[in-house]
PDB file of C-alpha atoms in Angstrom:
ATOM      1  CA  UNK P1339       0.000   0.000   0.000  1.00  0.00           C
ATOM      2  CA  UNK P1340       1.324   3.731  -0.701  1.00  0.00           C
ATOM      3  CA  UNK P1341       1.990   5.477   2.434  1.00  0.00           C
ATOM      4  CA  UNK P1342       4.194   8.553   2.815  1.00  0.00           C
ATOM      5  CA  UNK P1343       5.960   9.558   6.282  1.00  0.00           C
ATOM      6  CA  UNK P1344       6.472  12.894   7.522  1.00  0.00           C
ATOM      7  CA  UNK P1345       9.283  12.010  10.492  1.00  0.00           C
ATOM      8  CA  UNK P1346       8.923  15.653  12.022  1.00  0.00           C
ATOM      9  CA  UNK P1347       5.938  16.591  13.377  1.00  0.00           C
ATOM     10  CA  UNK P1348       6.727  20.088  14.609  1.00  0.00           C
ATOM     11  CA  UNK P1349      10.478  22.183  13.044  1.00  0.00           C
ATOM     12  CA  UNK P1350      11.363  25.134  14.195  1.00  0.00           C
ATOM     13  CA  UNK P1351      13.815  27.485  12.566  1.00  0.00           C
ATOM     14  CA  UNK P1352      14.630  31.153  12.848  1.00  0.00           C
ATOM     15  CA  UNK P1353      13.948  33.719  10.137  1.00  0.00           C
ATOM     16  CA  UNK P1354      16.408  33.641   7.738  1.00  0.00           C
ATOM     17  CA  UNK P1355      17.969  29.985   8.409  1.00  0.00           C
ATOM     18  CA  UNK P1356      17.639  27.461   5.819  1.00  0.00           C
ATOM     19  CA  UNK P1357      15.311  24.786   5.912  1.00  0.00           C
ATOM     20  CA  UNK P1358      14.469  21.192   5.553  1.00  0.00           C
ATOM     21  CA  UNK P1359      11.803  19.200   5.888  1.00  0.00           C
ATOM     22  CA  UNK P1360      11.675  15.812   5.281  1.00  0.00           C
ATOM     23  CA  UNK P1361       9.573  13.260   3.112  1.00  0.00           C
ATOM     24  CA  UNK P1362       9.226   9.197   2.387  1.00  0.00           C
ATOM     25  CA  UNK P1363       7.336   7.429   0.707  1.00  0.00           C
ATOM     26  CA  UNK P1364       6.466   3.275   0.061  1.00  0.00           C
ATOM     27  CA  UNK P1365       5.204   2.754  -3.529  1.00  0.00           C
ATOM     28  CA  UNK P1366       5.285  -0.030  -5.879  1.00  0.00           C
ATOM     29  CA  UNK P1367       7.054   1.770  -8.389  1.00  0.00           C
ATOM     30  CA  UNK P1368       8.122   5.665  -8.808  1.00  0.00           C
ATOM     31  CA  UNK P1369       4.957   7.953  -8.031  1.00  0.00           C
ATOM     32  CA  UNK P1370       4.133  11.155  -8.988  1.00  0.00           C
ATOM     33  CA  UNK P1371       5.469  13.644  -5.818  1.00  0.00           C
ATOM     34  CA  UNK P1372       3.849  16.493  -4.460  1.00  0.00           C
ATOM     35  CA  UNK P1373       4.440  19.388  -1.711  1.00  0.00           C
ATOM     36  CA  UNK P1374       1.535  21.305  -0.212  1.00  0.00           C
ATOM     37  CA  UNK P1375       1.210  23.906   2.224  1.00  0.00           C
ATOM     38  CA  UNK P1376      -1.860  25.021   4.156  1.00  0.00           C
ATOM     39  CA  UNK P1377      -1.556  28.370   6.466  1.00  0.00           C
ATOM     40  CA  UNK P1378      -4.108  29.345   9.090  1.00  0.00           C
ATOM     41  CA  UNK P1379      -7.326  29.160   7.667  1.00  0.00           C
ATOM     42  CA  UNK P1380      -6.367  28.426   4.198  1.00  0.00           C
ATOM     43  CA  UNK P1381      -6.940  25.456   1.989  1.00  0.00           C
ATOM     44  CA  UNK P1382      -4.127  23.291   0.516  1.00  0.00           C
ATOM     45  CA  UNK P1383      -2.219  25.220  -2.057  1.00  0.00           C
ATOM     46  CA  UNK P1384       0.736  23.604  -4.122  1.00  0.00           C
ATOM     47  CA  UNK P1385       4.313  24.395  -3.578  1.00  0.00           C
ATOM     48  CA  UNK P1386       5.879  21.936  -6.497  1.00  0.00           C
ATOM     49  CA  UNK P1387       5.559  18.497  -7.991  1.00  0.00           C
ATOM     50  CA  UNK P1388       7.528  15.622  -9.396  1.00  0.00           C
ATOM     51  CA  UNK P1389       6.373  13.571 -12.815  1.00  0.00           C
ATOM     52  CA  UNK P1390      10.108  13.034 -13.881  1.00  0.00           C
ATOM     53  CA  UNK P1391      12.608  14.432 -15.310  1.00  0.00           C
ATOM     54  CA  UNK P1392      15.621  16.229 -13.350  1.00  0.00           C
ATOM     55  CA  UNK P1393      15.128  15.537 -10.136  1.00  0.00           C
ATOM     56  CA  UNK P1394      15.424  18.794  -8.324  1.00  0.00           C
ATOM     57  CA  UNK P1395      12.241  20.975  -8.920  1.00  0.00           C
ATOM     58  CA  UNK P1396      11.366  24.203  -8.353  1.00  0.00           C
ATOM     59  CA  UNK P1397       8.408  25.614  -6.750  1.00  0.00           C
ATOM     60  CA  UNK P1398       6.608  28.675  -5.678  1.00  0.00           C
ATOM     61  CA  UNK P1399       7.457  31.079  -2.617  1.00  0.00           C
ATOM     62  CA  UNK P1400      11.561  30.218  -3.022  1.00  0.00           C
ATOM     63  CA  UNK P1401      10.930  26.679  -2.404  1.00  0.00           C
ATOM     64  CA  UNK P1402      12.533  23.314  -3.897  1.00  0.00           C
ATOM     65  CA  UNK P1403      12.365  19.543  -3.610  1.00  0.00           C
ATOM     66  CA  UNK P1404      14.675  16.782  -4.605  1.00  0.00           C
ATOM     67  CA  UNK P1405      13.886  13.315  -5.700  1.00  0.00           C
ATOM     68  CA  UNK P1406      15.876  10.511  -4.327  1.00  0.00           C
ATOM     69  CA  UNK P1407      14.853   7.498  -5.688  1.00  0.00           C
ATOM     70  CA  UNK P1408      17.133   5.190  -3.496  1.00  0.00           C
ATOM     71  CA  UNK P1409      16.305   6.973  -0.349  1.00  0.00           C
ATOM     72  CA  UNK P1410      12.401   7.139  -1.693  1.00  0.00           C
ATOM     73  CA  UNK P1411      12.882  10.694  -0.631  1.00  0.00           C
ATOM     74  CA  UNK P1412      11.328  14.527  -1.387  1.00  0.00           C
ATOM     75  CA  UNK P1413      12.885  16.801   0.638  1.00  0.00           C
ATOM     76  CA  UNK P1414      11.744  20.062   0.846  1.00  0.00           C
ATOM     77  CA  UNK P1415      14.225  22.899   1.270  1.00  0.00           C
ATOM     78  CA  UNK P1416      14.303  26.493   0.912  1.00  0.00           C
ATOM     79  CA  UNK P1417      17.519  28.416   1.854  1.00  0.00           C
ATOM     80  CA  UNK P1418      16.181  31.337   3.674  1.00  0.00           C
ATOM     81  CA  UNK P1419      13.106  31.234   5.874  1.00  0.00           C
ATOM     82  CA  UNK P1420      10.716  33.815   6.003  1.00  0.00           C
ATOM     83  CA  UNK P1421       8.279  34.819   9.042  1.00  0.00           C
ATOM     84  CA  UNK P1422       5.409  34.146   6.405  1.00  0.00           C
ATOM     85  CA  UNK P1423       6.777  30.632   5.713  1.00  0.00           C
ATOM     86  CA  UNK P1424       5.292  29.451   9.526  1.00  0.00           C
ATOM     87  CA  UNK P1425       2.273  27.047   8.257  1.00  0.00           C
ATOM     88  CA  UNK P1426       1.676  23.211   7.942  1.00  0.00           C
ATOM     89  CA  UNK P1427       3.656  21.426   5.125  1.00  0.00           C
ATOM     90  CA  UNK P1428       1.976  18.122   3.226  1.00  0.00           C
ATOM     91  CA  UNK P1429       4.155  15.888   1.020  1.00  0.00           C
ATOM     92  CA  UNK P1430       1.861  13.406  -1.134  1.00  0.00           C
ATOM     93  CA  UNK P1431       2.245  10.561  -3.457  1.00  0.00           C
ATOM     94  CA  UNK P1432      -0.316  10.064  -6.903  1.00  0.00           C
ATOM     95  CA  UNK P1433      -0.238   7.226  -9.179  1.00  0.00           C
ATOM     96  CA  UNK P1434       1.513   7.332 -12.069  1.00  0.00           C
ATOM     97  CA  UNK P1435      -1.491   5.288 -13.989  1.00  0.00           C
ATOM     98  CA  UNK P1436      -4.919   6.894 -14.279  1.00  0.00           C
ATOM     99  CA  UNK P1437      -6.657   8.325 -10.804  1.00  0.00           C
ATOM    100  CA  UNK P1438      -6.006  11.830  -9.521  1.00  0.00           C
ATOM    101  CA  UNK P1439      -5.607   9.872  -5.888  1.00  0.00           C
ATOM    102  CA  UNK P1440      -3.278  12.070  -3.219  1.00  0.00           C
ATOM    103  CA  UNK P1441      -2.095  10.084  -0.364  1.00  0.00           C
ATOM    104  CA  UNK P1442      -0.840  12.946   2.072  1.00  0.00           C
ATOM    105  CA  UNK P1443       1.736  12.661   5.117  1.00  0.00           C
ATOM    106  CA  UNK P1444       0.597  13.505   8.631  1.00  0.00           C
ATOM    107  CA  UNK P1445       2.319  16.192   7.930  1.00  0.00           C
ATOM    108  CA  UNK P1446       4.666  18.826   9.744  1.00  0.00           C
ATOM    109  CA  UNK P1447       4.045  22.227  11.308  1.00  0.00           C
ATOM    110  CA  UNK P1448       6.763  25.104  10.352  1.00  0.00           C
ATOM    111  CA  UNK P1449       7.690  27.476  13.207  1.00  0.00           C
ATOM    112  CA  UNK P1450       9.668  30.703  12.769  1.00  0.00           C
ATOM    113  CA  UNK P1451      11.400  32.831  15.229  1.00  0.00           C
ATOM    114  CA  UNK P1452      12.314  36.114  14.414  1.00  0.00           C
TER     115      UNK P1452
ATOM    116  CA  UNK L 496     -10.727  34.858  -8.870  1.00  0.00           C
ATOM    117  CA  UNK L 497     -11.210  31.056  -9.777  1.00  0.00           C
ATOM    118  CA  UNK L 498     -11.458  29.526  -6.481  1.00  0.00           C
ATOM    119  CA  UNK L 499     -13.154  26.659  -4.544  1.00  0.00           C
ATOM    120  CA  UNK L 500     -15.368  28.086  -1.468  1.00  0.00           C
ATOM    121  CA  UNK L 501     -16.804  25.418   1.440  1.00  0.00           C
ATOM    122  CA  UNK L 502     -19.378  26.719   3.561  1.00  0.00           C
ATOM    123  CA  UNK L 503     -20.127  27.684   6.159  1.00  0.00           C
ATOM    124  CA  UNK L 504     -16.384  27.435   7.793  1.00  0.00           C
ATOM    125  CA  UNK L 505     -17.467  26.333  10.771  1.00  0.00           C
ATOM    126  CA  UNK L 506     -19.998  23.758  11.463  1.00  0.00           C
ATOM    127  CA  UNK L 507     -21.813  22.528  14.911  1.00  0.00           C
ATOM    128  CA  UNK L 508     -23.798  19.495  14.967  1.00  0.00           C
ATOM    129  CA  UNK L 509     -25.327  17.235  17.790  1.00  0.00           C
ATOM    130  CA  UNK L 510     -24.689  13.833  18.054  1.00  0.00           C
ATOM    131  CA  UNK L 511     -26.727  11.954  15.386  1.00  0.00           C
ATOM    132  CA  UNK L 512     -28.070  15.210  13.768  1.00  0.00           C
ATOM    133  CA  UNK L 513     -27.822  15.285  10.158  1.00  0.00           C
ATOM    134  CA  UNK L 514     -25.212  17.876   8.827  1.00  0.00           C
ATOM    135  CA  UNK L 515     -24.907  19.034   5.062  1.00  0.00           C
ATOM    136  CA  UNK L 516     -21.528  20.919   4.203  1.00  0.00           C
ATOM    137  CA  UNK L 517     -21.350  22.668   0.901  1.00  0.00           C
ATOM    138  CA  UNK L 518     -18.460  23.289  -1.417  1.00  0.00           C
ATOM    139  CA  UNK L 519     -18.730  25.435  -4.605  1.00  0.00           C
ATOM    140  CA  UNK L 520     -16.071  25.990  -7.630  1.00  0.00           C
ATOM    141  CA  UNK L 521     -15.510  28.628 -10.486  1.00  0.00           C
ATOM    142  CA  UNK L 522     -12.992  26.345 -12.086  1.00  0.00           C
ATOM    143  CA  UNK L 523     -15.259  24.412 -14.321  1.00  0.00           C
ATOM    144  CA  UNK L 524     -13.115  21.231 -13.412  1.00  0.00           C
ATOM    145  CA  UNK L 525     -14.541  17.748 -14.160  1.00  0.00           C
ATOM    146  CA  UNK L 526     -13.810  16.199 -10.642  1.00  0.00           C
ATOM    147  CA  UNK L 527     -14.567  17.424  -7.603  1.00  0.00           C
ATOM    148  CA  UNK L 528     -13.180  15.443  -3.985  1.00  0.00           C
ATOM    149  CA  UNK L 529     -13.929  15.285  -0.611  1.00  0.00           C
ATOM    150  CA  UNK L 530     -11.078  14.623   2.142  1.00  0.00           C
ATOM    151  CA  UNK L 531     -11.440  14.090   5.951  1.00  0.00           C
ATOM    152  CA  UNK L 532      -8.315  15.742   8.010  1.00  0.00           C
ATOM    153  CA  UNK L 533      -8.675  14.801  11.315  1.00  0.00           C
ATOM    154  CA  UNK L 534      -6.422  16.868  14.234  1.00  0.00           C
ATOM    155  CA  UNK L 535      -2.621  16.549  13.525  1.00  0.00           C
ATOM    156  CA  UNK L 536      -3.493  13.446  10.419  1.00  0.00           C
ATOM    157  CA  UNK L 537      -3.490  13.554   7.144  1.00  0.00           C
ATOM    158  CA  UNK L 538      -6.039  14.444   4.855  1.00  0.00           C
ATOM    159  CA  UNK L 539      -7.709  11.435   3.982  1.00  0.00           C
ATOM    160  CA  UNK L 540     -10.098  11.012   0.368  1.00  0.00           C
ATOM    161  CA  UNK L 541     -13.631  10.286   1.161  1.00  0.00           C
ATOM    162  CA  UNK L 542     -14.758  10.195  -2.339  1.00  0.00           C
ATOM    163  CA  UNK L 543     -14.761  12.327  -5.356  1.00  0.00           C
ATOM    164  CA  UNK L 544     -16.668  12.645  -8.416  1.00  0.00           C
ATOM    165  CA  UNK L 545     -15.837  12.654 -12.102  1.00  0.00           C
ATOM    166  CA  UNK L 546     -18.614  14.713 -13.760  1.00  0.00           C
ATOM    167  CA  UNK L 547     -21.529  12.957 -12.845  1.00  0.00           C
ATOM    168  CA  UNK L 548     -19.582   9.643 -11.908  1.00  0.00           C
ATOM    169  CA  UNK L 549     -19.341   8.934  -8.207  1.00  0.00           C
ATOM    170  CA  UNK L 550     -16.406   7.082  -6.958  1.00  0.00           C
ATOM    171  CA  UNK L 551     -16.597   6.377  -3.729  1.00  0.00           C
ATOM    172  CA  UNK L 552     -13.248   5.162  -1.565  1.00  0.00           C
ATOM    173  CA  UNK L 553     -13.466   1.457  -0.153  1.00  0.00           C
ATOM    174  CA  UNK L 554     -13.279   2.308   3.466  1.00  0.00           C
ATOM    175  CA  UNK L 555     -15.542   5.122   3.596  1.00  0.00           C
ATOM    176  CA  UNK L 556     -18.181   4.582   6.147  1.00  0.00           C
ATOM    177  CA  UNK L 557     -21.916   4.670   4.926  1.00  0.00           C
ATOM    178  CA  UNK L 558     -22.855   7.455   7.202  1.00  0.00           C
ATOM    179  CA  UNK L 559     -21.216   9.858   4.375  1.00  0.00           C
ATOM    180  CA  UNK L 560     -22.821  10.218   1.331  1.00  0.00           C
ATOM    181  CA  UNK L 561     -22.303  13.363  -1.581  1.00  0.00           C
ATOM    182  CA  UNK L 562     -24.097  14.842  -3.835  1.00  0.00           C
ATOM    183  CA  UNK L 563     -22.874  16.628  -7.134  1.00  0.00           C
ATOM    184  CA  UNK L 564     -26.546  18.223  -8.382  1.00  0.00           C
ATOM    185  CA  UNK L 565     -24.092  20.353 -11.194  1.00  0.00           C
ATOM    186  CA  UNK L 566     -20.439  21.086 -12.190  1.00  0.00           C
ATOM    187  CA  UNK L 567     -20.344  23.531  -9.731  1.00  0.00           C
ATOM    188  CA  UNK L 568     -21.497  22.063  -6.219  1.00  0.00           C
ATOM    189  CA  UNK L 569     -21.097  19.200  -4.493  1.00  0.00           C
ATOM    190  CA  UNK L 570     -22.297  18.524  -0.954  1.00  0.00           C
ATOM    191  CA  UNK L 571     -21.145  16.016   1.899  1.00  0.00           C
ATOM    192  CA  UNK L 572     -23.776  14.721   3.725  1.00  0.00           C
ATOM    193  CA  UNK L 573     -23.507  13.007   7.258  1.00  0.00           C
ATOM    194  CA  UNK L 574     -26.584  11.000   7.676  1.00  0.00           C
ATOM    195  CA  UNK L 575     -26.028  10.175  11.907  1.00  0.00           C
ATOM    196  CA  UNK L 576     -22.294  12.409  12.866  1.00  0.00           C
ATOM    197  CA  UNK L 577     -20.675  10.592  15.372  1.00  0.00           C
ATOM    198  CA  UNK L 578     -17.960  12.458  18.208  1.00  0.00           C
ATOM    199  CA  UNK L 579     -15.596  10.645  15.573  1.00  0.00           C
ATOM    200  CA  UNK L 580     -16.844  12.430  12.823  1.00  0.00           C
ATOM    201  CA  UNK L 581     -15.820  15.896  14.299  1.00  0.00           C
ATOM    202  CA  UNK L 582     -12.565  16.872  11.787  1.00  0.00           C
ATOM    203  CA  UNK L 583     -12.024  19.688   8.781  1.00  0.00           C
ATOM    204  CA  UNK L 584     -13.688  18.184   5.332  1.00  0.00           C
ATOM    205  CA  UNK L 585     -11.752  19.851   2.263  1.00  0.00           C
ATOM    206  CA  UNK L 586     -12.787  20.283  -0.718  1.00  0.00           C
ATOM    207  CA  UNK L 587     -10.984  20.069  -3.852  1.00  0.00           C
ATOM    208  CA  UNK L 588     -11.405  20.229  -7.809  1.00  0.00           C
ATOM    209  CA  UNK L 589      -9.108  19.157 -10.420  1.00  0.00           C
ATOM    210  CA  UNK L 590      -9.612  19.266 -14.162  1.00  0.00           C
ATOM    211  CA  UNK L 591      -9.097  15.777 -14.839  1.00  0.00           C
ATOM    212  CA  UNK L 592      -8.627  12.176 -13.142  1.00  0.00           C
ATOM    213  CA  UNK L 593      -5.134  11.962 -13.456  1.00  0.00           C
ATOM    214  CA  UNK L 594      -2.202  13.162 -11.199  1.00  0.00           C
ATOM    215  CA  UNK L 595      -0.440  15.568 -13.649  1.00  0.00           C
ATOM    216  CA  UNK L 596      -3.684  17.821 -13.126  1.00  0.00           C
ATOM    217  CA  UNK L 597      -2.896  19.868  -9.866  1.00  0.00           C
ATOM    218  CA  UNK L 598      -5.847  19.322  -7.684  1.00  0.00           C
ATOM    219  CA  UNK L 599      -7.098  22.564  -6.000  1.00  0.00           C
ATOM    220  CA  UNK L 600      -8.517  22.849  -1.936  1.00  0.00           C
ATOM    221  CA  UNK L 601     -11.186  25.040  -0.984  1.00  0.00           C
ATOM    222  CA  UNK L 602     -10.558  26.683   2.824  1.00  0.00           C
ATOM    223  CA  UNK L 603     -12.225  23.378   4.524  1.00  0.00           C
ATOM    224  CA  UNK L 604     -15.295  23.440   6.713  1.00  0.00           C
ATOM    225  CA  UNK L 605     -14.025  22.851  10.067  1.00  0.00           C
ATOM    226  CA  UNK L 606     -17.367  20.340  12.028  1.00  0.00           C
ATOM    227  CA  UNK L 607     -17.788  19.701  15.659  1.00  0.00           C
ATOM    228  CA  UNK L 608     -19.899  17.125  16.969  1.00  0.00           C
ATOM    229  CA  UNK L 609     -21.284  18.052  20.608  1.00  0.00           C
TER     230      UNK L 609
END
């Protein structure tokens, strides 16, 4: 079964420090890869996504993810944090084949200090 | 602005009370999901519809049932809410059934069963 793990639940970083958050997954085969972010009161919006290709992608609001396919990582990093960054961060797996199904991560709540 | 709206934000219910939550698009998309995010989980698909077409997940209890009357709306309906039933719903649209189509989350309706 697909399953993706979040490993932090809460990260903490001060504004301006780079950051990291990390992402696994278990699939049969190499899934599609996605990173959402949901602030206060806000709905899911999408950072960046994986089909293939090179496997460091670019995203919106400075941020990037790298594939690993022998770690069956998708990091998320961004190299300076910003006080706006502080929300909850959701990595997800789709199927390749046909069936717009996200499986989402528990997971893991940015904090920034200033 | 294109969006996907879910009300009311905040739902009430008693124990065993029918509840109705709403969501509404301006995307025009084809499909049109439910997910259950219970506190500090991960968003979870309920079901979602394809046009017409409901396709509804295998372990999705009976006690939640939608409706999609047009493109635009779709409802979730809880026929008997249970304390476990209390979590945000989100809504979400997507063009088209497959993963390369980024799926798009309304705000969430956020229920509490008293």
């Amino acid at each position: 079964a697909q399953s993706v793990t979040q490993p932090d639940i809460h990260i903490t970083v001060s504004e301006g420090a780079s950051l990291e958050l990390r992402c696994n997954y278990s699939y049969g085969a190499t899934p599609y890869l996605f990173w959402y972010v949901q602030s206060p009161g806000q709905g899911l919006q999408l950072l960046l996504k994986y089909f293939s290709g090179d496997t460091l992608v670019q995203g919106i609001k400075g941020f990037e993810a790298e594939f690993k396919r022998s770690q069956s990582s998708f990091n998320l990093r961004k190299p300076s944090v910003h006080w706006s960054d502080a929300a909850e961060y959701f990595c997800a797996v789709g199927p390749m084949e046909y069936g717009n199904k996200l499986v989402f991560g528990a997971g893991t709540i940015l904090r920034v200090k200033s | 602005d294109a969006m996907v709206i879910q009300n009311p934000r905040y739902q009430v219910t008693q124990f065993g009370k029918p509840v109705t939550l709403s969501c509404s698009q301006t995307l025009n998309h084809n499909v049109m999901y439910w997910y259950q995010q219970k506190s500090s989980q991960a968003p979870k698909l309920l079901f979602h519809y394809y046009d017409k077409d409901f396709n509804n997940e295998a372990d999705t209890p009976d006690n939640f049932q939608s409706r999609r009357p047009n493109t635009s709306f779709c409802f979730l309906d809880i026929r008997s809410p249970g304390l476990g039933d209390a979590a945000m719903y989100l809504c979400a649209t997507s063009r088209d059934e497959v993963s390369t189509d980024t799926q798009y989350f309304g705000p969430g309706t956020r229920l509490t069963v008293l």
